Amino acid sequence: MKFRILAIAATVAIISTPALAGHCPKDMKAIDEALSKNPTLSSEQMAEVTKLRADGEAAHKAGKHGDSLAALEKAMAILNVSH
């Protein structure tokens, strides 16, 4: 029974990783588009969004898609951009 549960968990993890990987570029593009419209942000917010966008891209390239999504979602929240 434990083996079956572990096998199912491993399968779900393997299947979900490519889905997460495909989502990161879409979020980066949404952030870039929002930034191109010169949003009304404080300098601190702009710096935070820029850092989160860069951190998200770096995590994506490193294969850490969960970390990438977390950073990109924070940036999108500051920009008030939805998926």
Short mmCIF file of C-alpha atoms in Angstrom, two decimals:
data_model
loop_
_atom_site.label_atom_id
_atom_site.label_comp_id
_atom_site.label_asym_id
_atom_site.label_seq_id
_atom_site.Cartn_x
_atom_site.Cartn_y
_atom_site.Cartn_z
CA MET A 1 0.00 0.00 0.00
CA LYS A 2 2.80 2.44 0.86
CA PHE A 3 4.51 1.63 -2.43
CA ARG A 4 1.32 2.39 -4.35
CA ILE A 5 0.93 5.76 -2.62
CA LEU A 6 4.57 6.65 -3.28
CA ALA A 7 4.25 5.59 -6.92
CA ILE A 8 1.16 7.76 -7.39
CA ALA A 9 2.82 10.73 -5.68
CA ALA A 10 5.91 10.37 -7.86
CA THR A 11 3.80 10.18 -11.00
CA VAL A 12 1.87 13.32 -10.08
CA ALA A 13 5.12 15.17 -9.36
CA ILE A 14 6.62 14.14 -12.70
CA ILE A 15 3.52 15.10 -14.64
CA SER A 16 3.03 18.46 -12.93
CA THR A 17 6.60 19.73 -13.37
CA PRO A 18 6.29 20.42 -17.12
CA ALA A 19 2.98 22.17 -16.52
CA LEU A 20 4.61 24.49 -14.00
CA ALA A 21 7.54 25.07 -16.34
CA GLY A 22 5.21 26.21 -19.10
CA HIS A 23 3.45 28.69 -16.87
CA CYS A 24 6.53 30.72 -15.88
CA PRO A 25 7.17 32.30 -19.31
CA LYS A 26 3.52 33.39 -19.52
CA ASP A 27 3.77 35.09 -16.14
CA MET A 28 7.06 36.77 -17.11
CA LYS A 29 5.44 38.06 -20.29
CA ALA A 30 2.44 39.40 -18.33
CA ILE A 31 4.80 41.21 -15.94
CA ASP A 32 6.81 42.66 -18.82
CA GLU A 33 3.64 43.90 -20.52
CA ALA A 34 2.41 45.51 -17.30
CA LEU A 35 5.78 47.20 -16.77
CA SER A 36 5.77 48.53 -20.35
CA LYS A 37 2.60 50.48 -19.51
CA ASN A 38 4.46 52.53 -16.86
CA PRO A 39 2.33 51.50 -13.88
CA THR A 40 1.86 53.84 -10.95
CA LEU A 41 4.18 52.28 -8.39
CA SER A 42 6.43 53.66 -5.71
CA SER A 43 10.16 53.31 -6.31
CA GLU A 44 10.21 50.58 -3.65
CA GLN A 45 7.42 48.66 -5.39
CA MET A 46 9.13 49.00 -8.77
CA ALA A 47 12.39 47.72 -7.31
CA GLU A 48 10.57 44.80 -5.69
CA VAL A 49 8.75 43.88 -8.92
CA THR A 50 11.99 44.07 -10.90
CA LYS A 51 13.78 41.87 -8.37
CA LEU A 52 10.95 39.33 -8.19
CA ARG A 53 10.79 39.19 -12.01
CA ALA A 54 14.55 38.52 -12.19
CA ASP A 55 14.40 35.98 -9.36
CA GLY A 56 11.51 34.21 -11.08
CA GLU A 57 13.38 33.96 -14.36
CA ALA A 58 16.54 32.70 -12.64
CA ALA A 59 14.57 30.06 -10.72
CA HIS A 60 12.81 29.00 -13.94
CA LYS A 61 16.13 28.58 -15.75
CA ALA A 62 17.45 26.56 -12.78
CA GLY A 63 14.46 24.23 -12.98
CA LYS A 64 12.99 25.47 -9.70
CA HIS A 65 9.55 26.14 -11.09
CA GLY A 66 7.76 26.29 -7.74
CA ASP A 67 10.14 29.02 -6.59
CA SER A 68 9.76 30.75 -9.94
CA LEU A 69 5.98 30.79 -9.73
CA ALA A 70 6.07 32.08 -6.16
CA ALA A 71 8.28 35.03 -7.11
CA LEU A 72 6.35 35.81 -10.28
CA GLU A 73 2.99 35.65 -8.51
CA LYS A 74 4.23 38.16 -5.90
CA ALA A 75 5.32 40.51 -8.69
CA MET A 76 1.98 40.10 -10.44
CA ALA A 77 0.13 40.87 -7.20
CA ILE A 78 2.05 44.13 -6.77
CA LEU A 79 1.21 45.03 -10.37
CA ASN A 80 -2.41 43.92 -9.90
CA VAL A 81 -2.09 41.56 -12.86
CA SER A 82 -4.11 38.35 -12.94
CA HIS A 83 -3.46 35.13 -14.83
#
